[in-house]
mmCIF file of C-alpha atoms in Angstrom:
data_model
loop_
_atom_site.group_PDB
_atom_site.id
_atom_site.type_symbol
_atom_site.label_atom_id
_atom_site.label_comp_id
_atom_site.label_asym_id
_atom_site.label_seq_id
_atom_site.Cartn_x
_atom_site.Cartn_y
_atom_site.Cartn_z
ATOM 1 C CA UNK A 1 -20.660 16.110 5.908
ATOM 2 C CA UNK A 2 -18.813 14.235 8.656
ATOM 3 C CA UNK A 3 -15.355 12.779 8.060
ATOM 4 C CA UNK A 4 -16.704 9.244 8.462
ATOM 5 C CA UNK A 5 -19.342 9.826 5.754
ATOM 6 C CA UNK A 6 -16.825 10.899 3.112
ATOM 7 C CA UNK A 7 -15.436 8.206 0.830
ATOM 8 C CA UNK A 8 -12.032 8.733 -0.739
ATOM 9 C CA UNK A 9 -10.754 6.924 -3.805
ATOM 10 C CA UNK A 10 -7.241 5.507 -4.159
ATOM 11 C CA UNK A 11 -6.465 4.701 -7.794
ATOM 12 C CA UNK A 12 -3.311 2.649 -8.301
ATOM 13 C CA UNK A 13 -1.309 2.685 -11.512
ATOM 14 C CA UNK A 14 0.008 -0.873 -11.392
ATOM 15 C CA UNK A 15 -3.031 -2.095 -9.451
ATOM 16 C CA UNK A 16 -2.171 -5.794 -9.821
ATOM 17 C CA UNK A 17 1.408 -5.321 -8.626
ATOM 18 C CA UNK A 18 2.869 -6.341 -5.277
ATOM 19 C CA UNK A 19 2.779 -2.876 -3.687
ATOM 20 C CA UNK A 20 -0.824 -2.122 -4.693
ATOM 21 C CA UNK A 21 -2.004 -5.596 -3.674
ATOM 22 C CA UNK A 22 -0.269 -5.361 -0.303
ATOM 23 C CA UNK A 23 -1.678 -1.867 0.295
ATOM 24 C CA UNK A 24 -5.224 -2.907 -0.652
ATOM 25 C CA UNK A 25 -5.193 -6.076 1.450
ATOM 26 C CA UNK A 26 -3.381 -4.320 4.284
ATOM 27 C CA UNK A 27 -5.834 -1.441 4.418
ATOM 28 C CA UNK A 28 -8.714 -3.913 4.630
ATOM 29 C CA UNK A 29 -6.951 -5.783 7.431
ATOM 30 C CA UNK A 30 -6.289 -2.593 9.408
ATOM 31 C CA UNK A 31 -9.842 -1.313 8.854
ATOM 32 C CA UNK A 32 -11.267 -4.610 10.141
ATOM 33 C CA UNK A 33 -8.995 -4.646 13.192
ATOM 34 C CA UNK A 34 -7.233 -7.810 12.036
ATOM 35 C CA UNK A 35 -3.763 -6.233 12.157
ATOM 36 C CA UNK A 36 -2.283 -3.040 13.627
ATOM 37 C CA UNK A 37 -1.240 -0.184 11.330
ATOM 38 C CA UNK A 38 2.494 -0.903 11.618
ATOM 39 C CA UNK A 39 4.525 1.432 9.377
ATOM 40 C CA UNK A 40 1.702 3.934 8.812
ATOM 41 C CA UNK A 41 3.093 7.231 10.085
ATOM 42 C CA UNK A 42 -0.343 8.830 9.654
ATOM 43 C CA UNK A 43 -1.702 6.503 12.337
ATOM 44 C CA UNK A 44 0.677 7.885 14.966
ATOM 45 C CA UNK A 45 -0.307 10.481 17.575
ATOM 46 C CA UNK A 46 0.822 13.668 15.741
ATOM 47 C CA UNK A 47 -1.720 13.016 12.979
ATOM 48 C CA UNK A 48 -4.683 12.128 15.186
ATOM 49 C CA UNK A 49 -6.504 15.445 14.700
ATOM 50 C CA UNK A 50 -5.345 16.310 11.175
ATOM 51 C CA UNK A 51 -8.628 15.415 9.491
ATOM 52 C CA UNK A 52 -7.174 12.641 7.340
ATOM 53 C CA UNK A 53 -9.695 10.288 5.706
ATOM 54 C CA UNK A 54 -10.106 7.165 7.878
ATOM 55 C CA UNK A 55 -8.744 3.909 6.481
ATOM 56 C CA UNK A 56 -12.324 2.604 6.603
ATOM 57 C CA UNK A 57 -13.355 5.254 4.041
ATOM 58 C CA UNK A 58 -10.846 4.346 1.328
ATOM 59 C CA UNK A 59 -12.127 2.809 -1.927
ATOM 60 C CA UNK A 60 -9.598 1.152 -4.243
ATOM 61 C CA UNK A 61 -9.352 0.814 -8.008
ATOM 62 C CA UNK A 62 -6.732 1.269 -10.678
ATOM 63 C CA UNK A 63 -5.152 0.578 -14.030
ATOM 64 C CA UNK A 64 -2.871 -2.284 -15.019
ATOM 65 C CA UNK A 65 -1.762 -3.914 -18.237
ATOM 66 C CA UNK A 66 -1.418 -7.308 -16.519
ATOM 67 C CA UNK A 67 -4.451 -9.550 -16.188
ATOM 68 C CA UNK A 68 -4.016 -11.236 -12.804
ATOM 69 C CA UNK A 69 -7.039 -10.980 -10.467
ATOM 70 C CA UNK A 70 -6.260 -9.240 -7.197
ATOM 71 C CA UNK A 71 -7.385 -12.162 -4.973
ATOM 72 C CA UNK A 72 -5.069 -14.507 -6.870
ATOM 73 C CA UNK A 73 -2.197 -12.017 -6.611
ATOM 74 C CA UNK A 74 -2.794 -11.746 -2.868
ATOM 75 C CA UNK A 75 -2.713 -15.530 -2.501
ATOM 76 C CA UNK A 76 0.646 -15.626 -4.279
ATOM 77 C CA UNK A 77 2.013 -12.952 -1.930
ATOM 78 C CA UNK A 78 0.757 -14.907 1.085
ATOM 79 C CA UNK A 79 2.447 -18.044 -0.246
ATOM 80 C CA UNK A 80 5.683 -16.065 -0.486
ATOM 81 C CA UNK A 81 5.398 -14.778 3.070
ATOM 82 C CA UNK A 82 4.668 -11.172 2.096
ATOM 83 C CA UNK A 83 1.072 -11.261 3.386
ATOM 84 C CA UNK A 84 0.072 -13.157 6.537
ATOM 85 C CA UNK A 85 -1.255 -16.668 6.015
ATOM 86 C CA UNK A 86 -5.031 -16.602 5.661
ATOM 87 C CA UNK A 87 -5.294 -12.858 5.070
ATOM 88 C CA UNK A 88 -6.389 -13.095 1.400
ATOM 89 C CA UNK A 89 -9.433 -15.143 2.378
ATOM 90 C CA UNK A 90 -10.148 -12.965 5.432
ATOM 91 C CA UNK A 91 -10.339 -9.844 3.246
ATOM 92 C CA UNK A 92 -11.599 -11.621 0.139
ATOM 93 C CA UNK A 93 -14.679 -9.414 -0.200
ATOM 94 C CA UNK A 94 -12.568 -6.242 -0.144
ATOM 95 C CA UNK A 95 -10.110 -7.662 -2.673
ATOM 96 C CA UNK A 96 -12.991 -8.672 -4.928
ATOM 97 C CA UNK A 97 -14.516 -5.197 -4.716
ATOM 98 C CA UNK A 98 -11.186 -3.596 -5.639
ATOM 99 C CA UNK A 99 -10.691 -6.058 -8.511
ATOM 100 C CA UNK A 100 -14.055 -4.998 -9.943
ATOM 101 C CA UNK A 101 -12.683 -1.441 -10.141
ATOM 102 C CA UNK A 102 -9.463 -2.270 -12.006
ATOM 103 C CA UNK A 103 -9.351 -1.303 -15.691
ATOM 104 C CA UNK A 104 -7.003 -2.246 -18.503
ATOM 105 C CA UNK A 105 -4.318 0.383 -18.941
ATOM 106 C CA UNK A 106 -1.941 1.019 -21.783
ATOM 107 C CA UNK A 107 -0.453 1.456 -24.188
ATOM 108 C CA UNK A 108 -0.692 -2.262 -24.887
ATOM 109 C CA UNK A 109 1.402 -4.027 -27.543
ATOM 110 C CA UNK A 110 0.035 -3.004 -30.907
ATOM 111 C CA UNK A 111 -2.029 -0.176 -29.372
ATOM 112 C CA UNK A 112 -2.751 2.368 -32.119
ATOM 113 C CA UNK A 113 -4.330 5.013 -29.880
ATOM 114 C CA UNK A 114 -2.652 8.419 -29.752
ATOM 115 C CA UNK A 115 -1.415 9.984 -26.517
ATOM 116 C CA UNK A 116 -4.530 12.159 -26.424
ATOM 117 C CA UNK A 117 -6.827 9.170 -26.871
ATOM 118 C CA UNK A 118 -5.077 7.262 -24.091
ATOM 119 C CA UNK A 119 -5.182 10.220 -21.696
ATOM 120 C CA UNK A 120 -8.879 10.753 -22.420
ATOM 121 C CA UNK A 121 -9.649 7.067 -21.830
ATOM 122 C CA UNK A 122 -7.736 6.954 -18.538
ATOM 123 C CA UNK A 123 -9.363 10.183 -17.314
ATOM 124 C CA UNK A 124 -12.793 8.801 -18.189
ATOM 125 C CA UNK A 125 -12.056 5.716 -16.058
ATOM 126 C CA UNK A 126 -11.135 7.950 -13.129
ATOM 127 C CA UNK A 127 -14.242 10.106 -13.431
ATOM 128 C CA UNK A 128 -16.462 7.052 -13.758
ATOM 129 C CA UNK A 129 -14.871 5.507 -10.657
ATOM 130 C CA UNK A 130 -15.595 8.626 -8.632
ATOM 131 C CA UNK A 131 -19.206 8.987 -9.827
ATOM 132 C CA UNK A 132 -20.217 5.366 -9.315
ATOM 133 C CA UNK A 133 -18.735 5.174 -5.836
ATOM 134 C CA UNK A 134 -19.880 8.593 -4.624
ATOM 135 C CA UNK A 135 -16.307 9.685 -3.862
ATOM 136 C CA UNK A 136 -15.412 13.122 -2.563
ATOM 137 C CA UNK A 137 -12.073 12.868 -4.395
ATOM 138 C CA UNK A 138 -9.668 10.306 -5.831
ATOM 139 C CA UNK A 139 -5.901 10.246 -5.338
ATOM 140 C CA UNK A 140 -3.924 8.636 -8.168
ATOM 141 C CA UNK A 141 -0.819 6.748 -6.975
ATOM 142 C CA UNK A 142 1.755 5.413 -9.420
ATOM 143 C CA UNK A 143 3.245 2.156 -8.090
ATOM 144 C CA UNK A 144 3.947 0.529 -11.453
ATOM 145 C CA UNK A 145 7.295 -0.896 -12.562
ATOM 146 C CA UNK A 146 10.124 1.556 -13.176
ATOM 147 C CA UNK A 147 10.333 2.699 -16.782
ATOM 148 C CA UNK A 148 13.495 3.987 -18.523
ATOM 149 C CA UNK A 149 13.876 7.740 -18.769
ATOM 150 C CA UNK A 150 12.482 8.916 -22.137
ATOM 151 C CA UNK A 151 14.895 9.936 -24.879
ATOM 152 C CA UNK A 152 15.252 13.724 -25.324
ATOM 153 C CA UNK A 153 13.783 13.458 -28.826
ATOM 154 C CA UNK A 154 10.889 11.144 -27.884
ATOM 155 C CA UNK A 155 7.673 12.097 -29.689
ATOM 156 C CA UNK A 156 5.358 10.126 -27.409
ATOM 157 C CA UNK A 157 4.829 10.564 -23.691
ATOM 158 C CA UNK A 158 6.014 7.677 -21.503
ATOM 159 C CA UNK A 159 3.238 5.600 -19.956
ATOM 160 C CA UNK A 160 3.725 7.140 -16.501
ATOM 161 C CA UNK A 161 3.150 10.607 -17.956
ATOM 162 C CA UNK A 162 0.000 9.503 -19.785
ATOM 163 C CA UNK A 163 -1.491 8.406 -16.465
ATOM 164 C CA UNK A 164 -0.264 11.571 -14.748
ATOM 165 C CA UNK A 165 -1.868 13.719 -17.441
ATOM 166 C CA UNK A 166 -5.119 11.787 -16.986
ATOM 167 C CA UNK A 167 -5.007 12.503 -13.243
ATOM 168 C CA UNK A 168 -4.709 16.234 -13.959
ATOM 169 C CA UNK A 169 -7.574 16.117 -16.441
ATOM 170 C CA UNK A 170 -9.819 14.249 -14.008
ATOM 171 C CA UNK A 171 -8.999 16.661 -11.170
ATOM 172 C CA UNK A 172 -7.169 14.072 -9.055
ATOM 173 C CA UNK A 173 -4.251 14.688 -6.667
ATOM 174 C CA UNK A 174 -1.265 12.653 -7.831
ATOM 175 C CA UNK A 175 1.555 10.691 -6.160
ATOM 176 C CA UNK A 176 4.502 9.285 -8.100
ATOM 177 C CA UNK A 177 5.984 6.565 -5.882
ATOM 178 C CA UNK A 178 8.283 5.400 -8.717
ATOM 179 C CA UNK A 179 11.387 6.857 -10.415
ATOM 180 C CA UNK A 180 9.431 7.111 -13.685
ATOM 181 C CA UNK A 181 8.833 10.482 -15.350
ATOM 182 C CA UNK A 182 5.202 11.082 -14.384
ATOM 183 C CA UNK A 183 4.377 14.791 -14.105
ATOM 184 C CA UNK A 184 7.976 15.819 -14.868
ATOM 185 C CA UNK A 185 7.587 15.353 -18.605
ATOM 186 C CA UNK A 186 8.348 18.721 -20.293
ATOM 187 C CA UNK A 187 5.177 18.388 -22.375
ATOM 188 C CA UNK A 188 3.096 18.477 -19.162
ATOM 189 C CA UNK A 189 4.741 21.577 -17.681
ATOM 190 C CA UNK A 190 1.949 23.972 -18.641
ATOM 191 C CA UNK A 191 -0.821 21.586 -17.561
ATOM 192 C CA UNK A 192 0.868 21.047 -14.198
ATOM 193 C CA UNK A 193 1.302 24.794 -13.656
ATOM 194 C CA UNK A 194 -2.340 25.472 -14.560
ATOM 195 C CA UNK A 195 -3.781 22.799 -12.286
ATOM 196 C CA UNK A 196 -5.083 23.524 -8.801
ATOM 197 C CA UNK A 197 -4.088 20.090 -7.528
ATOM 198 C CA UNK A 198 -1.619 18.990 -4.868
ATOM 199 C CA UNK A 199 0.943 16.404 -5.919
ATOM 200 C CA UNK A 200 4.003 14.650 -4.507
ATOM 201 C CA UNK A 201 6.893 12.524 -5.673
ATOM 202 C CA UNK A 202 9.210 11.068 -6.874
ATOM 203 C CA UNK A 203 10.464 7.525 -6.040
ATOM 204 C CA UNK A 204 9.424 6.173 -2.659
ATOM 205 C CA UNK A 205 12.144 5.845 -0.035
ATOM 206 C CA UNK A 206 11.664 2.454 1.589
ATOM 207 C CA UNK A 207 14.927 0.674 2.338
ATOM 208 C CA UNK A 208 18.503 1.332 1.253
ATOM 209 C CA UNK A 209 17.996 5.036 0.537
ATOM 210 C CA UNK A 210 16.034 5.467 3.773
ATOM 211 C CA UNK A 211 19.113 4.256 5.633
ATOM 212 C CA UNK A 212 21.386 6.477 3.527
ATOM 213 C CA UNK A 213 19.298 9.543 4.395
ATOM 214 C CA UNK A 214 19.903 8.770 8.092
ATOM 215 C CA UNK A 215 23.593 7.888 7.910
ATOM 216 C CA UNK A 216 24.799 10.621 5.526
ATOM 217 C CA UNK A 217 23.889 13.475 7.933
ATOM 218 C CA UNK A 218 25.753 11.643 10.712
ATOM 219 C CA UNK A 219 29.016 11.840 8.751
ATOM 220 C CA UNK A 220 28.441 15.514 7.929
ATOM 221 C CA UNK A 221 27.550 16.477 11.503
ATOM 222 C CA UNK A 222 30.526 14.587 12.942
ATOM 223 C CA UNK A 223 32.908 16.131 10.329
ATOM 224 C CA UNK A 224 33.912 12.710 8.998
ATOM 225 C CA UNK A 225 34.748 12.927 5.270
ATOM 226 C CA UNK A 226 33.186 10.161 3.166
ATOM 227 C CA UNK A 227 35.653 8.918 0.551
ATOM 228 C CA UNK A 228 33.434 6.369 -1.189
ATOM 229 C CA UNK A 229 29.939 4.928 -0.855
ATOM 230 C CA UNK A 230 29.086 1.818 -2.850
ATOM 231 C CA UNK A 231 26.085 -0.452 -2.766
ATOM 232 C CA UNK A 232 24.467 -3.545 -4.190
ATOM 233 C CA UNK A 233 20.805 -4.551 -4.413
ATOM 234 C CA UNK A 234 19.724 -8.170 -4.909
ATOM 235 C CA UNK A 235 16.032 -8.507 -5.680
ATOM 236 C CA UNK A 236 13.542 -10.611 -7.598
ATOM 237 C CA UNK A 237 9.876 -10.321 -8.486
ATOM 238 C CA UNK A 238 8.526 -7.714 -10.876
ATOM 239 C CA UNK A 239 10.980 -5.057 -9.694
ATOM 240 C CA UNK A 240 13.948 -7.317 -10.274
ATOM 241 C CA UNK A 241 12.805 -8.113 -13.796
ATOM 242 C CA UNK A 242 12.072 -4.454 -14.613
ATOM 243 C CA UNK A 243 15.382 -3.225 -13.203
ATOM 244 C CA UNK A 244 17.338 -5.812 -15.170
ATOM 245 C CA UNK A 245 16.944 -3.252 -17.972
ATOM 246 C CA UNK A 246 20.017 -0.986 -17.597
ATOM 247 C CA UNK A 247 18.003 2.102 -18.566
ATOM 248 C CA UNK A 248 15.395 1.405 -15.873
ATOM 249 C CA UNK A 249 18.145 0.712 -13.320
ATOM 250 C CA UNK A 250 19.789 4.038 -14.195
ATOM 251 C CA UNK A 251 16.500 5.839 -13.543
ATOM 252 C CA UNK A 252 16.221 4.081 -10.176
ATOM 253 C CA UNK A 253 19.802 4.829 -9.122
ATOM 254 C CA UNK A 254 19.516 8.548 -9.883
ATOM 255 C CA UNK A 255 17.382 9.084 -6.767
ATOM 256 C CA UNK A 256 19.699 7.022 -4.569
ATOM 257 C CA UNK A 257 22.683 9.096 -5.688
ATOM 258 C CA UNK A 258 20.838 12.379 -5.232
ATOM 259 C CA UNK A 259 20.286 11.770 -1.508
ATOM 260 C CA UNK A 260 24.048 11.432 -0.959
ATOM 261 C CA UNK A 261 24.981 14.373 -3.182
ATOM 262 C CA UNK A 262 22.454 16.685 -1.532
ATOM 263 C CA UNK A 263 23.482 15.712 1.995
ATOM 264 C CA UNK A 264 27.254 15.361 1.613
ATOM 265 C CA UNK A 265 27.601 18.339 -0.732
ATOM 266 C CA UNK A 266 28.991 16.211 -3.570
ATOM 267 C CA UNK A 267 28.502 12.693 -4.842
ATOM 268 C CA UNK A 268 31.162 10.367 -3.378
ATOM 269 C CA UNK A 269 32.965 7.726 -5.383
ATOM 270 C CA UNK A 270 31.098 4.472 -5.836
ATOM 271 C CA UNK A 271 27.996 3.158 -7.543
ATOM 272 C CA UNK A 272 24.872 1.165 -6.743
ATOM 273 C CA UNK A 273 24.472 -2.120 -8.605
ATOM 274 C CA UNK A 274 21.094 -3.801 -9.006
ATOM 275 C CA UNK A 275 21.002 -7.535 -9.692
ATOM 276 C CA UNK A 276 17.896 -9.501 -10.622
ATOM 277 C CA UNK A 277 17.737 -12.710 -8.570
ATOM 278 C CA UNK A 278 14.359 -14.302 -9.434
ATOM 279 C CA UNK A 279 14.652 -16.860 -6.620
ATOM 280 C CA UNK A 280 14.288 -14.030 -4.073
ATOM 281 C CA UNK A 281 10.740 -13.269 -5.201
ATOM 282 C CA UNK A 282 9.428 -10.143 -3.473
ATOM 283 C CA UNK A 283 12.306 -10.035 -0.998
ATOM 284 C CA UNK A 284 15.505 -8.086 -1.380
ATOM 285 C CA UNK A 285 18.933 -7.585 0.190
ATOM 286 C CA UNK A 286 20.696 -4.210 0.038
ATOM 287 C CA UNK A 287 24.349 -3.880 1.067
ATOM 288 C CA UNK A 288 26.328 -0.654 1.490
ATOM 289 C CA UNK A 289 30.085 -0.151 1.895
ATOM 290 C CA UNK A 290 31.077 3.298 3.215
ATOM 291 C CA UNK A 291 34.734 4.326 3.311
ATOM 292 C CA UNK A 292 35.459 7.406 5.432
ATOM 293 C CA UNK A 293 38.283 9.233 7.165
ATOM 294 C CA UNK A 294 38.644 9.675 10.906
ATOM 295 C CA UNK A 295 40.900 11.865 13.055
ATOM 296 C CA UNK A 296 44.436 12.218 11.661
ATOM 297 C CA UNK A 297 43.329 10.552 8.435
ATOM 298 C CA UNK A 298 42.582 7.159 9.975
ATOM 299 C CA UNK A 299 40.886 5.049 7.297
ATOM 300 C CA UNK A 300 37.621 3.451 8.445
ATOM 301 C CA UNK A 301 34.727 1.520 6.940
ATOM 302 C CA UNK A 302 31.047 1.128 7.833
ATOM 303 C CA UNK A 303 29.034 -1.666 6.203
ATOM 304 C CA UNK A 304 25.274 -2.120 6.421
ATOM 305 C CA UNK A 305 22.955 -4.873 5.236
ATOM 306 C CA UNK A 306 19.223 -4.349 4.807
ATOM 307 C CA UNK A 307 17.029 -7.388 4.224
ATOM 308 C CA UNK A 308 13.310 -7.004 3.774
ATOM 309 C CA UNK A 309 10.270 -6.960 1.545
ATOM 310 C CA UNK A 310 9.806 -3.808 -0.498
ATOM 311 C CA UNK A 311 6.056 -4.349 -0.824
ATOM 312 C CA UNK A 312 5.554 -4.484 2.945
ATOM 313 C CA UNK A 313 7.794 -1.437 3.394
ATOM 314 C CA UNK A 314 6.086 0.563 0.649
ATOM 315 C CA UNK A 315 2.418 -0.255 1.273
ATOM 316 C CA UNK A 316 1.953 1.746 4.512
ATOM 317 C CA UNK A 317 3.743 4.734 2.964
ATOM 318 C CA UNK A 318 1.469 4.609 -0.059
ATOM 319 C CA UNK A 319 -1.579 4.650 2.210
ATOM 320 C CA UNK A 320 -0.075 7.571 4.154
ATOM 321 C CA UNK A 321 0.467 9.567 0.978
ATOM 322 C CA UNK A 322 -3.018 8.916 -0.373
ATOM 323 C CA UNK A 323 -4.551 10.145 2.887
ATOM 324 C CA UNK A 324 -2.270 13.196 3.151
ATOM 325 C CA UNK A 325 -2.862 14.296 -0.454
ATOM 326 C CA UNK A 326 -6.604 13.777 -0.080
ATOM 327 C CA UNK A 327 -6.626 16.019 2.966
ATOM 328 C CA UNK A 328 -4.396 18.601 1.257
ATOM 329 C CA UNK A 329 -6.855 18.685 -1.650
ATOM 330 C CA UNK A 330 -9.790 19.017 0.740
ATOM 331 C CA UNK A 331 -8.323 22.135 2.379
ATOM 332 C CA UNK A 332 -7.379 23.717 -0.949
ATOM 333 C CA UNK A 333 -3.615 23.212 -1.042
ATOM 334 C CA UNK A 334 -2.131 23.083 -4.535
ATOM 335 C CA UNK A 335 1.107 22.368 -6.344
ATOM 336 C CA UNK A 336 4.080 20.277 -5.220
ATOM 337 C CA UNK A 337 4.054 19.424 -1.520
ATOM 338 C CA UNK A 338 7.687 19.565 -0.333
ATOM 339 C CA UNK A 339 6.460 18.675 3.170
ATOM 340 C CA UNK A 340 6.019 15.135 1.876
ATOM 341 C CA UNK A 341 9.673 14.832 0.832
ATOM 342 C CA UNK A 342 10.030 12.547 3.865
ATOM 343 C CA UNK A 343 8.642 9.748 1.709
ATOM 344 C CA UNK A 344 10.792 10.198 -1.425
ATOM 345 C CA UNK A 345 14.296 9.800 -2.807
ATOM 346 C CA UNK A 346 13.816 12.614 -5.325
ATOM 347 C CA UNK A 347 11.231 14.926 -3.751
ATOM 348 C CA UNK A 348 9.756 18.150 -5.064
ATOM 349 C CA UNK A 349 11.838 20.428 -2.860
ATOM 350 C CA UNK A 350 12.540 20.334 0.862
ATOM 351 C CA UNK A 351 15.530 19.020 2.874
ATOM 352 C CA UNK A 352 17.365 15.771 2.087
ATOM 353 C CA UNK A 353 18.046 14.502 5.629
ATOM 354 C CA UNK A 354 15.370 12.286 7.175
ATOM 355 C CA UNK A 355 15.144 14.082 10.541
ATOM 356 C CA UNK A 356 14.543 17.478 8.919
ATOM 357 C CA UNK A 357 12.053 15.870 6.518
ATOM 358 C CA UNK A 358 10.159 14.367 9.447
ATOM 359 C CA UNK A 359 9.974 17.741 11.172
ATOM 360 C CA UNK A 360 8.557 19.248 7.966
ATOM 361 C CA UNK A 361 5.981 16.451 7.830
ATOM 362 C CA UNK A 362 4.923 17.102 11.439
ATOM 363 C CA UNK A 363 4.549 20.801 10.630
ATOM 364 C CA UNK A 364 2.361 19.799 7.690
ATOM 365 C CA UNK A 365 0.186 17.692 10.016
ATOM 366 C CA UNK A 366 -0.194 20.723 12.290
ATOM 367 C CA UNK A 367 -1.197 22.851 9.316
ATOM 368 C CA UNK A 368 -3.839 20.346 8.285
ATOM 369 C CA UNK A 369 -5.098 20.241 11.858
ATOM 370 C CA UNK A 370 -5.450 24.025 11.861
ATOM 371 C CA UNK A 371 -7.600 23.921 8.716
ATOM 372 C CA UNK A 372 -10.287 21.761 10.308
#
């Protein structure tokens, strides 16, 4: 079967959210030639012959507990400047088709189903999606709101792990683009080890931590000791509301801190603060204050400010990951894919510095090319 004849499913957990909506609308726009594939690393020259599924072959669906039709969500994002004006109507048919494939997730308030019943229901949705659409494979991508880390004595799996377990059961490669537990729940250890599926995660690296993974190696390579590294995030929208929960914010910050600790050799003084500012909507500002020593102990400071839209930063990366995992599954690769650590704050192995991660990703593209 030719590459153009194969259809690949992308199943979003959090399908009505900003990232999934932007990715779905954006993929349709790129496929139709309405906009260039800005931010999609897989559309650059090194990946041209890697056998990745074309953007025109991707079919979208997903789970969400929120009932907001995808076309309406896209219109709201366009009104906020996240999507280009007029794009929701230009790709209305594609948004409508994806909306028809979105199913109610869970657990919902008052839901009495057991973990096993929820996993079985989610897996059935995935299998049905693949059968009805004639898909060669479906990649499950978690882009839902950050959940708090589960308590050590928790008797139920967190929602992210229920969806991850369903992906395993349905034979779907899995991407965790959030800091949530996902496949890392201890109760899933045996199922993960027994699966023959490729997976990648955790916590997509889109803005502040992306910059940290570039700057931290600079200080190490120039032998400039970092005394303290502090930061603040101001954001609104669904992420801002979710991260107003201190437990969810702690889960988010763990990945940010890990990048510095892994690169610098130890975590410097300082913390990252996350503030919910609803007026910012889907836009955010991230500020970093880095105190370091120069020659003869000269005290110096570097400050950075990152302003942008997380949805627009994340969407092309999500599409990259879905295509890369689909191809990895096609050629028979299994287990965690450290080569994809380039995309994550808390990856499954691999280097922490962005340049080394990019080189590993290019080597992965070459490997996929060789398996054609």
